[in-house]
mmCIF file of C-alpha atoms in Angstrom:
data_model
loop_
_atom_site.group_PDB
_atom_site.id
_atom_site.type_symbol
_atom_site.label_atom_id
_atom_site.label_comp_id
_atom_site.label_asym_id
_atom_site.label_seq_id
_atom_site.Cartn_x
_atom_site.Cartn_y
_atom_site.Cartn_z
ATOM 1 C CA MET A 156 3.173 -14.360 53.421
ATOM 2 C CA LYS A 157 2.042 -11.494 52.322
ATOM 3 C CA LYS A 158 5.017 -10.021 52.947
ATOM 4 C CA TYR A 159 6.483 -12.684 50.061
ATOM 5 C CA ILE A 160 3.337 -11.704 47.724
ATOM 6 C CA TYR A 161 3.554 -7.841 48.242
ATOM 7 C CA ALA A 162 7.018 -8.098 47.383
ATOM 8 C CA LEU A 163 6.795 -10.492 44.277
ATOM 9 C CA THR A 164 4.122 -8.282 42.970
ATOM 10 C CA GLY A 165 6.146 -5.387 42.770
ATOM 11 C CA THR A 166 9.033 -6.802 41.558
ATOM 12 C CA PHE A 167 7.040 -7.909 38.780
ATOM 13 C CA PHE A 168 5.123 -4.514 38.266
ATOM 14 C CA PHE A 169 8.633 -2.910 38.821
ATOM 15 C CA LEU A 170 10.294 -5.388 35.508
ATOM 16 C CA ALA A 171 6.850 -4.510 33.802
ATOM 17 C CA ALA A 172 7.290 -0.842 34.164
ATOM 18 C CA LEU A 173 11.492 -1.025 32.966
ATOM 19 C CA TYR A 174 10.122 -3.230 29.785
ATOM 20 C CA ALA A 175 7.664 -0.821 29.031
ATOM 21 C CA ALA A 176 10.095 2.340 29.653
ATOM 22 C CA PHE A 177 12.818 -0.093 27.120
ATOM 23 C CA ILE A 178 10.355 -0.591 24.359
ATOM 24 C CA ALA A 179 8.879 3.193 24.793
ATOM 25 C CA LEU A 180 12.628 4.450 24.842
ATOM 26 C CA THR A 181 13.651 2.577 21.271
ATOM 27 C CA ASP A 182 10.274 2.225 19.889
ATOM 28 C CA PRO A 183 10.996 -0.503 16.750
ATOM 29 C CA PHE A 184 7.326 0.276 15.558
ATOM 30 C CA TYR A 185 7.940 4.186 15.728
ATOM 31 C CA VAL A 186 4.905 4.617 17.919
ATOM 32 C CA PHE A 187 6.386 7.721 19.903
ATOM 33 C CA HIS A 188 8.819 8.648 17.188
ATOM 34 C CA MET A 189 11.821 7.808 14.897
ATOM 35 C CA PRO A 190 14.646 6.215 16.633
ATOM 36 C CA LEU A 191 16.891 8.411 18.549
ATOM 37 C CA GLY A 192 20.886 8.739 19.543
ATOM 38 C CA GLY A 193 21.442 9.091 15.746
ATOM 39 C CA MET A 194 20.056 5.531 15.265
ATOM 40 C CA GLU A 195 19.002 4.578 11.467
ATOM 41 C CA PRO A 196 15.457 3.365 11.354
ATOM 42 C CA LEU A 197 14.806 -0.480 10.447
ATOM 43 C CA GLN A 198 12.420 -1.874 8.152
ATOM 44 C CA THR A 199 10.388 -4.495 9.441
ATOM 45 C CA ASN A 200 8.516 -7.098 8.493
ATOM 46 C CA SER A 201 5.442 -5.926 9.794
ATOM 47 C CA ALA A 202 4.431 -3.237 7.412
ATOM 48 C CA HIS A 203 1.108 -2.835 8.912
ATOM 49 C CA TYR A 204 1.983 -1.844 12.714
ATOM 50 C CA VAL A 205 5.043 0.319 11.770
ATOM 51 C CA ALA A 206 3.061 2.535 8.793
ATOM 52 C CA ARG A 207 1.089 5.012 10.552
ATOM 53 C CA GLY A 208 3.927 5.321 13.365
ATOM 54 C CA LEU A 209 6.102 5.973 10.494
ATOM 55 C CA ILE A 210 3.488 8.818 8.853
ATOM 56 C CA ARG A 211 3.283 10.401 12.595
ATOM 57 C CA ASN A 212 6.803 11.100 13.139
ATOM 58 C CA ALA A 213 9.043 10.802 10.236
ATOM 59 C CA ASP A 214 10.258 13.290 8.185
ATOM 60 C CA TYR A 215 8.575 13.897 5.103
ATOM 61 C CA GLU A 216 7.686 16.545 2.681
ATOM 62 C CA MET A 217 5.702 14.212 0.298
ATOM 63 C CA LEU A 218 4.404 10.828 1.132
ATOM 64 C CA ILE A 219 4.397 7.380 -0.854
ATOM 65 C CA CYS A 220 1.572 4.635 0.096
ATOM 66 C CA GLY A 221 -0.784 2.371 -0.614
ATOM 67 C CA SER A 222 -0.892 -1.404 -0.888
ATOM 68 C CA SER A 223 2.093 -3.738 -2.349
ATOM 69 C CA MET A 224 2.164 -2.011 -5.761
ATOM 70 C CA CYS A 225 4.050 0.623 -4.251
ATOM 71 C CA GLU A 226 6.634 -2.249 -3.068
ATOM 72 C CA ASN A 227 9.299 -1.313 -5.989
ATOM 73 C CA PHE A 228 8.869 2.769 -5.828
ATOM 74 C CA HIS A 229 12.527 4.187 -4.585
ATOM 75 C CA ILE A 230 12.424 7.318 -2.215
ATOM 76 C CA TYR A 231 15.665 8.873 -4.057
ATOM 77 C CA ASP A 232 14.002 8.391 -7.663
ATOM 78 C CA ALA A 233 10.966 9.648 -6.193
ATOM 79 C CA ASN A 234 13.006 12.718 -4.325
ATOM 80 C CA GLU A 235 15.052 13.497 -7.785
ATOM 81 C CA ILE A 236 12.075 13.564 -10.356
ATOM 82 C CA PHE A 237 9.782 15.811 -7.491
ATOM 83 C CA TYR A 238 12.404 17.825 -6.028
ATOM 84 C CA GLY A 239 16.111 17.355 -7.930
ATOM 85 C CA GLY A 240 17.172 15.434 -4.875
ATOM 86 C CA THR A 241 16.697 17.646 -2.321
ATOM 87 C CA GLY A 242 13.214 17.040 -0.930
ATOM 88 C CA LYS A 243 12.178 14.370 1.224
ATOM 89 C CA CYS A 244 9.774 11.387 0.745
ATOM 90 C CA LEU A 245 8.692 8.672 2.645
ATOM 91 C CA LYS A 246 7.396 5.127 1.695
ATOM 92 C CA VAL A 247 4.940 3.520 3.722
ATOM 93 C CA LEU A 248 3.808 0.419 2.240
ATOM 94 C CA GLN A 249 0.077 -1.902 3.772
ATOM 95 C CA HIS A 250 0.657 -4.836 1.663
ATOM 96 C CA GLY A 251 -3.130 -6.139 0.659
ATOM 97 C CA SER A 252 -4.869 -2.958 1.533
ATOM 98 C CA TYR A 253 -8.198 -3.049 2.721
ATOM 99 C CA SER A 254 -10.513 0.457 2.022
ATOM 100 C CA ASN A 255 -9.600 1.104 6.069
ATOM 101 C CA ASP A 256 -6.003 0.562 6.055
ATOM 102 C CA LEU A 257 -5.553 3.738 3.435
ATOM 103 C CA ARG A 258 -8.477 5.712 5.073
ATOM 104 C CA VAL A 259 -6.340 5.285 8.357
ATOM 105 C CA SER A 260 -3.246 6.833 6.685
ATOM 106 C CA LEU A 261 -4.485 9.628 4.865
ATOM 107 C CA GLU A 262 -6.521 10.746 8.328
ATOM 108 C CA MET A 263 -2.897 9.958 9.957
ATOM 109 C CA ALA A 264 -1.422 12.341 7.175
ATOM 110 C CA ALA A 265 -3.644 14.627 7.858
ATOM 111 C CA ASP A 266 -3.185 14.654 11.323
ATOM 112 C CA ALA A 267 0.632 14.683 11.045
ATOM 113 C CA GLU A 268 0.901 17.953 8.795
ATOM 114 C CA LYS A 269 4.025 17.242 7.528
ATOM 115 C CA ALA A 270 3.047 16.099 3.653
ATOM 116 C CA ASP A 271 2.228 18.867 0.949
ATOM 117 C CA ARG A 272 1.238 15.852 -1.065
ATOM 118 C CA VAL A 273 0.497 12.164 -0.983
ATOM 119 C CA ILE A 274 0.924 9.527 -3.751
ATOM 120 C CA MET A 275 -1.507 6.682 -3.222
ATOM 121 C CA ALA A 276 -1.813 3.490 -5.024
ATOM 122 C CA LEU A 277 -6.088 3.332 -5.857
ATOM 123 C CA ASP A 278 -5.724 -0.776 -6.592
ATOM 124 C CA THR A 279 -9.122 -1.514 -8.679
ATOM 125 C CA SER A 280 -8.538 -4.867 -6.559
ATOM 126 C CA MET A 281 -9.320 -3.192 -3.123
ATOM 127 C CA PHE A 282 -12.462 -2.135 -4.005
ATOM 128 C CA GLU A 283 -13.665 -5.927 -4.078
ATOM 129 C CA LYS A 284 -12.475 -6.574 -0.610
ATOM 130 C CA SER A 285 -13.981 -6.499 2.578
ATOM 131 C CA ASP A 286 -14.977 -2.860 3.743
ATOM 132 C CA GLU A 287 -14.435 -3.531 7.222
ATOM 133 C CA GLY A 288 -11.995 -4.146 9.013
ATOM 134 C CA TYR A 289 -8.026 -4.173 8.286
ATOM 135 C CA ARG A 290 -6.295 -6.369 6.206
ATOM 136 C CA ILE A 291 -4.135 -7.617 9.021
ATOM 137 C CA SER A 292 -7.125 -8.935 11.424
ATOM 138 C CA GLY A 293 -6.740 -8.211 14.710
ATOM 139 C CA LEU A 294 -4.657 -4.899 14.700
ATOM 140 C CA PRO A 295 -3.839 -3.424 17.756
ATOM 141 C CA SER A 296 -5.672 -0.371 17.935
ATOM 142 C CA TYR A 297 -2.171 1.795 18.320
ATOM 143 C CA ALA A 298 -1.348 0.655 14.935
ATOM 144 C CA THR A 299 -4.502 2.537 13.378
ATOM 145 C CA GLU A 300 -4.928 5.653 16.306
ATOM 146 C CA MET A 301 -3.216 7.882 18.093
ATOM 147 C CA PRO A 302 -1.392 6.050 20.721
ATOM 148 C CA SER A 303 -3.307 6.552 24.197
ATOM 149 C CA ALA A 304 -3.114 4.994 27.416
ATOM 150 C CA LEU A 305 -5.772 2.519 26.984
ATOM 151 C CA ASN A 306 -4.140 1.100 23.230
ATOM 152 C CA ILE A 307 -0.139 1.284 24.188
ATOM 153 C CA TRP A 308 -0.273 -0.985 26.734
ATOM 154 C CA PRO A 309 -0.421 -4.295 23.872
ATOM 155 C CA TYR A 310 2.954 -2.727 22.509
ATOM 156 C CA LEU A 311 5.239 -1.641 25.338
ATOM 157 C CA LEU A 312 4.296 -5.328 26.855
ATOM 158 C CA ASN A 313 4.640 -7.588 24.105
ATOM 159 C CA LYS A 314 7.517 -9.509 24.342
ATOM 160 C CA ASP A 315 8.119 -9.929 20.715
ATOM 161 C CA MET A 316 8.767 -6.090 20.851
ATOM 162 C CA PHE A 317 12.291 -6.866 22.765
ATOM 163 C CA LYS A 318 13.946 -9.123 19.656
ATOM 164 C CA ASN A 319 12.979 -5.790 17.206
ATOM 165 C CA ALA A 320 14.144 -3.225 19.998
ATOM 166 C CA ILE A 321 17.763 -5.512 19.866
ATOM 167 C CA ASP A 322 17.666 -5.606 16.514
ATOM 168 C CA LEU A 323 17.571 -1.614 16.017
ATOM 169 C CA ILE A 324 20.095 -1.239 18.482
ATOM 170 C CA MET A 325 22.181 -3.714 16.980
ATOM 171 C CA GLN A 326 22.348 -3.541 13.390
ATOM 172 C CA ASN A 327 22.809 0.471 14.086
ATOM 173 C CA ALA A 328 25.737 -0.396 16.113
ATOM 174 C CA ARG A 329 27.329 -2.652 13.604
ATOM 175 C CA ASP A 330 26.622 0.388 10.982
ATOM 176 C CA SER A 331 24.547 -2.431 8.869
ATOM 177 C CA VAL A 332 21.091 -0.361 8.744
ATOM 178 C CA PRO A 333 19.888 -1.013 4.853
ATOM 179 C CA SER A 334 18.847 2.120 3.374
ATOM 180 C CA GLN A 335 15.248 3.063 3.488
ATOM 181 C CA ASP A 336 15.186 3.196 -0.781
ATOM 182 C CA SER A 337 15.180 -0.410 -0.390
ATOM 183 C CA TRP A 338 12.671 -1.313 1.739
ATOM 184 C CA TRP A 339 10.608 -3.887 1.007
ATOM 185 C CA VAL A 340 11.295 -3.497 -2.734
ATOM 186 C CA ILE A 341 11.587 -6.932 -4.473
ATOM 187 C CA SER A 342 14.233 -6.931 -7.286
ATOM 188 C CA GLY A 343 15.992 -9.790 -9.105
ATOM 189 C CA ASP A 344 15.767 -11.934 -12.013
ATOM 190 C CA GLY A 345 11.647 -12.754 -11.474
ATOM 191 C CA TYR A 346 10.139 -10.368 -14.036
ATOM 192 C CA SER A 347 9.643 -12.402 -16.924
ATOM 193 C CA GLU A 348 6.694 -13.643 -18.920
ATOM 194 C CA LYS A 349 7.565 -16.890 -18.038
ATOM 195 C CA ASP A 350 6.990 -15.813 -14.531
ATOM 196 C CA LEU A 351 3.624 -14.283 -15.214
ATOM 197 C CA LEU A 352 2.179 -17.136 -17.276
ATOM 198 C CA LYS A 353 2.872 -19.543 -14.466
ATOM 199 C CA ALA A 354 1.291 -17.013 -12.363
ATOM 200 C CA TYR A 355 -1.398 -16.559 -14.416
ATOM 201 C CA LYS A 356 -2.510 -20.121 -15.218
ATOM 202 C CA SER A 357 -2.689 -20.661 -11.130
ATOM 203 C CA ASP A 358 -3.939 -17.269 -10.334
ATOM 204 C CA VAL A 359 -6.805 -16.656 -13.223
ATOM 205 C CA LEU A 360 -7.327 -19.802 -15.128
ATOM 206 C CA ASP A 361 -7.859 -22.610 -12.290
ATOM 207 C CA ARG A 362 -9.671 -20.266 -10.403
ATOM 208 C CA GLY A 363 -11.778 -19.493 -13.025
ATOM 209 C CA PHE A 364 -14.600 -16.924 -13.292
ATOM 210 C CA LYS A 365 -14.601 -13.949 -10.618
ATOM 211 C CA SER A 366 -17.667 -12.433 -10.089
ATOM 212 C CA PHE A 367 -17.938 -8.550 -8.720
ATOM 213 C CA ASP A 368 -20.113 -7.230 -6.257
ATOM 214 C CA SER A 369 -20.167 -3.358 -7.031
ATOM 215 C CA GLN A 370 -22.269 -2.420 -3.830
ATOM 216 C CA ARG A 371 -19.072 -3.714 -1.887
ATOM 217 C CA ALA A 372 -16.874 -1.443 -4.433
ATOM 218 C CA TRP A 373 -19.073 1.399 -3.047
ATOM 219 C CA ASN A 374 -18.876 0.667 0.253
ATOM 220 C CA ASN A 375 -15.370 0.696 0.208
ATOM 221 C CA LEU A 376 -14.996 4.137 -1.416
ATOM 222 C CA LYS A 377 -17.122 5.638 1.634
ATOM 223 C CA ASN A 378 -13.879 4.452 3.754
ATOM 224 C CA ILE A 379 -11.758 6.392 0.956
ATOM 225 C CA GLU A 380 -13.506 9.594 0.855
ATOM 226 C CA ARG A 381 -13.147 10.059 4.689
ATOM 227 C CA GLY A 382 -9.374 9.705 4.279
ATOM 228 C CA VAL A 383 -9.216 12.512 1.136
ATOM 229 C CA GLU A 384 -11.838 14.911 3.466
ATOM 230 C CA ALA A 385 -9.096 14.953 6.400
ATOM 231 C CA CYS A 386 -6.476 15.685 3.957
ATOM 232 C CA GLN A 387 -8.612 18.259 2.289
ATOM 233 C CA SER A 388 -8.969 19.915 5.485
ATOM 234 C CA GLN A 389 -5.335 20.205 5.839
ATOM 235 C CA GLY A 390 -4.709 21.626 2.109
ATOM 236 C CA ILE A 391 -3.097 17.692 1.086
ATOM 237 C CA GLU A 392 -3.197 16.962 -2.273
ATOM 238 C CA ILE A 393 -3.696 13.571 -3.049
ATOM 239 C CA ILE A 394 -2.646 11.879 -6.500
ATOM 240 C CA PHE A 395 -4.485 8.327 -7.002
ATOM 241 C CA PHE A 396 -2.695 6.355 -9.659
ATOM 242 C CA ILE A 397 -4.242 3.205 -10.654
ATOM 243 C CA PRO A 398 -2.098 0.578 -10.736
ATOM 244 C CA PRO A 399 -1.207 -1.169 -13.769
ATOM 245 C CA TYR A 400 -1.691 -4.842 -12.893
ATOM 246 C CA SER A 401 -0.986 -6.873 -16.663
ATOM 247 C CA ILE A 402 -3.863 -7.516 -18.925
ATOM 248 C CA ALA A 403 -3.958 -11.622 -17.935
ATOM 249 C CA THR A 404 -5.575 -9.738 -14.740
ATOM 250 C CA TRP A 405 -8.480 -8.811 -16.941
ATOM 251 C CA ASP A 406 -9.391 -12.358 -17.762
ATOM 252 C CA TYR A 407 -12.395 -14.981 -16.914
ATOM 253 C CA ARG A 408 -14.243 -11.694 -15.178
ATOM 254 C CA ASP A 409 -16.863 -9.428 -15.675
ATOM 255 C CA TYR A 410 -14.362 -6.524 -16.600
ATOM 256 C CA ARG A 411 -17.511 -4.138 -18.225
ATOM 257 C CA GLU A 412 -19.054 -3.956 -15.407
ATOM 258 C CA GLU A 413 -16.444 -3.433 -13.276
ATOM 259 C CA LEU A 414 -14.899 -0.664 -14.983
ATOM 260 C CA MET A 415 -17.951 0.999 -16.017
ATOM 261 C CA THR A 416 -18.429 0.818 -11.682
ATOM 262 C CA TYR A 417 -14.762 1.684 -11.055
ATOM 263 C CA LYS A 418 -15.259 4.901 -13.426
ATOM 264 C CA GLU A 419 -18.388 5.860 -11.403
ATOM 265 C CA LEU A 420 -16.188 5.977 -8.207
ATOM 266 C CA TRP A 421 -13.264 7.684 -9.772
ATOM 267 C CA ARG A 422 -15.387 10.329 -11.247
ATOM 268 C CA LYS A 423 -16.471 10.951 -7.136
ATOM 269 C CA LEU A 424 -13.103 11.115 -6.497
ATOM 270 C CA LEU A 425 -12.557 13.601 -8.868
ATOM 271 C CA GLY A 426 -15.132 16.072 -7.347
ATOM 272 C CA TYR A 427 -12.494 16.570 -4.535
ATOM 273 C CA PRO A 428 -10.517 19.639 -5.273
ATOM 274 C CA ASN A 429 -7.675 18.269 -3.120
ATOM 275 C CA VAL A 430 -7.448 14.878 -5.987
ATOM 276 C CA SER A 431 -5.648 13.471 -8.903
ATOM 277 C CA ILE A 432 -6.063 10.217 -10.773
ATOM 278 C CA CYS A 433 -3.249 8.730 -12.567
ATOM 279 C CA ALA A 434 -4.640 6.184 -14.577
ATOM 280 C CA VAL A 435 -2.114 4.330 -15.772
ATOM 281 C CA GLN A 436 -4.165 0.939 -15.969
ATOM 282 C CA PHE A 437 -5.080 2.056 -19.608
ATOM 283 C CA ASP A 438 -1.248 2.090 -20.717
ATOM 284 C CA LYS A 439 -1.334 -0.999 -23.708
ATOM 285 C CA ASP A 440 2.409 -0.932 -23.945
ATOM 286 C CA ILE A 441 3.099 -1.308 -19.785
ATOM 287 C CA ILE A 442 0.381 -3.812 -19.382
ATOM 288 C CA THR A 443 1.189 -6.158 -22.751
ATOM 289 C CA ASP A 444 4.576 -6.519 -21.647
ATOM 290 C CA PHE A 445 4.828 -9.622 -19.641
ATOM 291 C CA ASP A 446 8.378 -8.738 -18.954
ATOM 292 C CA ASN A 447 7.610 -6.721 -16.278
ATOM 293 C CA TYR A 448 5.809 -8.600 -14.046
ATOM 294 C CA ARG A 449 6.611 -11.177 -11.400
ATOM 295 C CA ASN A 450 2.683 -12.468 -11.346
ATOM 296 C CA THR A 451 -0.174 -10.766 -13.051
ATOM 297 C CA GLY A 452 -0.194 -7.523 -10.699
ATOM 298 C CA HIS A 453 3.534 -6.827 -9.367
ATOM 299 C CA TYR A 454 5.359 -4.741 -11.566
ATOM 300 C CA SER A 455 9.310 -4.161 -11.522
ATOM 301 C CA GLU A 456 11.032 -0.829 -10.462
ATOM 302 C CA ALA A 457 11.640 0.121 -14.122
ATOM 303 C CA VAL A 458 7.931 0.557 -14.022
ATOM 304 C CA CYS A 459 7.347 2.150 -10.847
ATOM 305 C CA HIS A 460 9.725 5.069 -12.482
ATOM 306 C CA THR A 461 7.832 5.121 -15.103
ATOM 307 C CA ILE A 462 4.718 5.715 -12.609
ATOM 308 C CA LEU A 463 6.603 8.597 -10.772
ATOM 309 C CA GLN A 464 7.399 9.861 -14.183
ATOM 310 C CA ALA A 465 3.685 10.005 -15.341
ATOM 311 C CA VAL A 466 2.708 11.314 -11.860
ATOM 312 C CA LYS A 467 5.344 14.070 -11.964
ATOM 313 C CA GLU A 468 3.807 14.853 -15.514
ATOM 314 C CA GLY A 469 0.196 14.687 -15.200
ATOM 315 C CA LYS A 470 -0.142 11.662 -17.311
ATOM 316 C CA TYR A 471 -2.543 9.184 -18.251
ATOM 317 C CA GLN A 472 -3.950 11.951 -15.816
ATOM 318 C CA LEU A 473 -8.515 11.089 -15.406
ATOM 319 C CA THR A 474 -10.457 14.352 -15.686
ATOM 320 C CA THR A 475 -14.662 14.576 -15.776
ATOM 321 C CA ASP A 476 -14.237 15.780 -19.436
ATOM 322 C CA ASN A 477 -12.363 12.369 -20.325
ATOM 323 C CA ILE A 478 -13.012 9.795 -18.409
ATOM 324 C CA ASP A 479 -15.378 8.378 -20.498
ATOM 325 C CA SER A 480 -13.438 7.927 -23.944
ATOM 326 C CA GLU A 481 -10.621 6.751 -21.511
ATOM 327 C CA VAL A 482 -12.197 4.324 -20.044
ATOM 328 C CA ASP A 483 -14.248 2.979 -23.280
ATOM 329 C CA GLY A 484 -10.776 2.702 -24.816
ATOM 330 C CA PHE A 485 -9.382 0.090 -22.275
ATOM 331 C CA ILE A 486 -12.656 -1.658 -22.427
ATOM 332 C CA LYS A 487 -12.252 -2.011 -26.345
ATOM 333 C CA LEU A 488 -8.103 -2.448 -25.328
ATOM 334 C CA LEU A 489 -9.494 -5.738 -23.153
ATOM 335 C CA ASP A 490 -12.715 -6.686 -25.772
ATOM 336 C CA GLU A 491 -9.919 -7.010 -28.778
ATOM 337 C CA TYR A 492 -7.352 -8.564 -26.993
ATOM 338 C CA ASP A 493 -6.327 -12.405 -28.045
ATOM 339 C CA TRP A 494 -7.497 -13.807 -24.697
ATOM 340 C CA GLU A 495 -7.660 -17.304 -26.824
ATOM 341 C CA GLU A 496 -3.751 -17.240 -27.715
ATOM 342 C CA LEU A 497 -2.865 -16.216 -24.551
ATOM 343 C CA ARG A 498 -4.571 -19.416 -22.193
ATOM 344 C CA ASN A 499 -2.413 -21.360 -25.174
ATOM 345 C CA ARG A 500 0.320 -20.415 -24.215
ATOM 346 C CA ALA A 501 0.036 -20.495 -20.649
ATOM 347 C CA ASN A 502 -1.336 -23.985 -20.518
ATOM 348 C CA GLY A 503 2.000 -24.823 -23.066
ATOM 349 C CA LEU A 504 -0.859 -25.190 -26.056
ATOM 350 C CA PRO A 505 0.575 -24.013 -29.422
#
């Protein structure tokens, strides 16, 4: 009986080790390395799980990183704008990012020492979210830290990784791997005033007034600062852009209190020598053209192209000299906007 138990136990550990070796070799979440044998990486629906592995192991010199406000950037477009088509750009998405998601991505970029520049979405909505934990509840430590003998087993022995590994192999074998330029891009006809007004009604009007916690915003800033300081120590430039949410996003909230708080947060970030901030949010032409949006916040590929051009040209740049007037100007725009007309349109009223 003991021999049977020993044999069964030995077989189990042998198969577990074999499975772990297969996952480590194929590495579908890029925890240890990029695909071997000339295979191309494959987009997954688990963006938060692969983000740090890509930052650590991919080959790049400029990193575009952040929430879904980065989804419609094209890396070929970024390469052309910043490097004349000869550079290497990497786009990493973390939908609905918390400040800790952004922090660890900046820290990983500093550890990787590959990027000389990081372009990162600095969502105002991020400052309203929890300053503790990550967007994905229970996100395993191998997805937020360097892999180690202690944290890697939930990855290597995860039964769901088998499907991801096989998908990686089979799509490469069929030569059907989508280009990284298309990763997480949402194209199509879903960008229109009709789509925005529908989302505005459900997400803003039906929700009612949205309160704001300034202390939480400051707590979130502390997380961001840790990532900024890590990049500063490695000489990495960070260009934060403030995403151009549609003007409809700012209804039914105390936007004056929010923006006065954000102004001081941005001012503090501008105190870091490696940080610049591109306030695309303040562009009236973009945020009042509702055909740019598929809901109140998410904008089209054309807007993403405009953002990249603005970053390259230094347009919309906040400085310690202009930040007061720029924020005051945006508040004035919101004060003078015809909210009643917008609400009537959303409700189908004349």
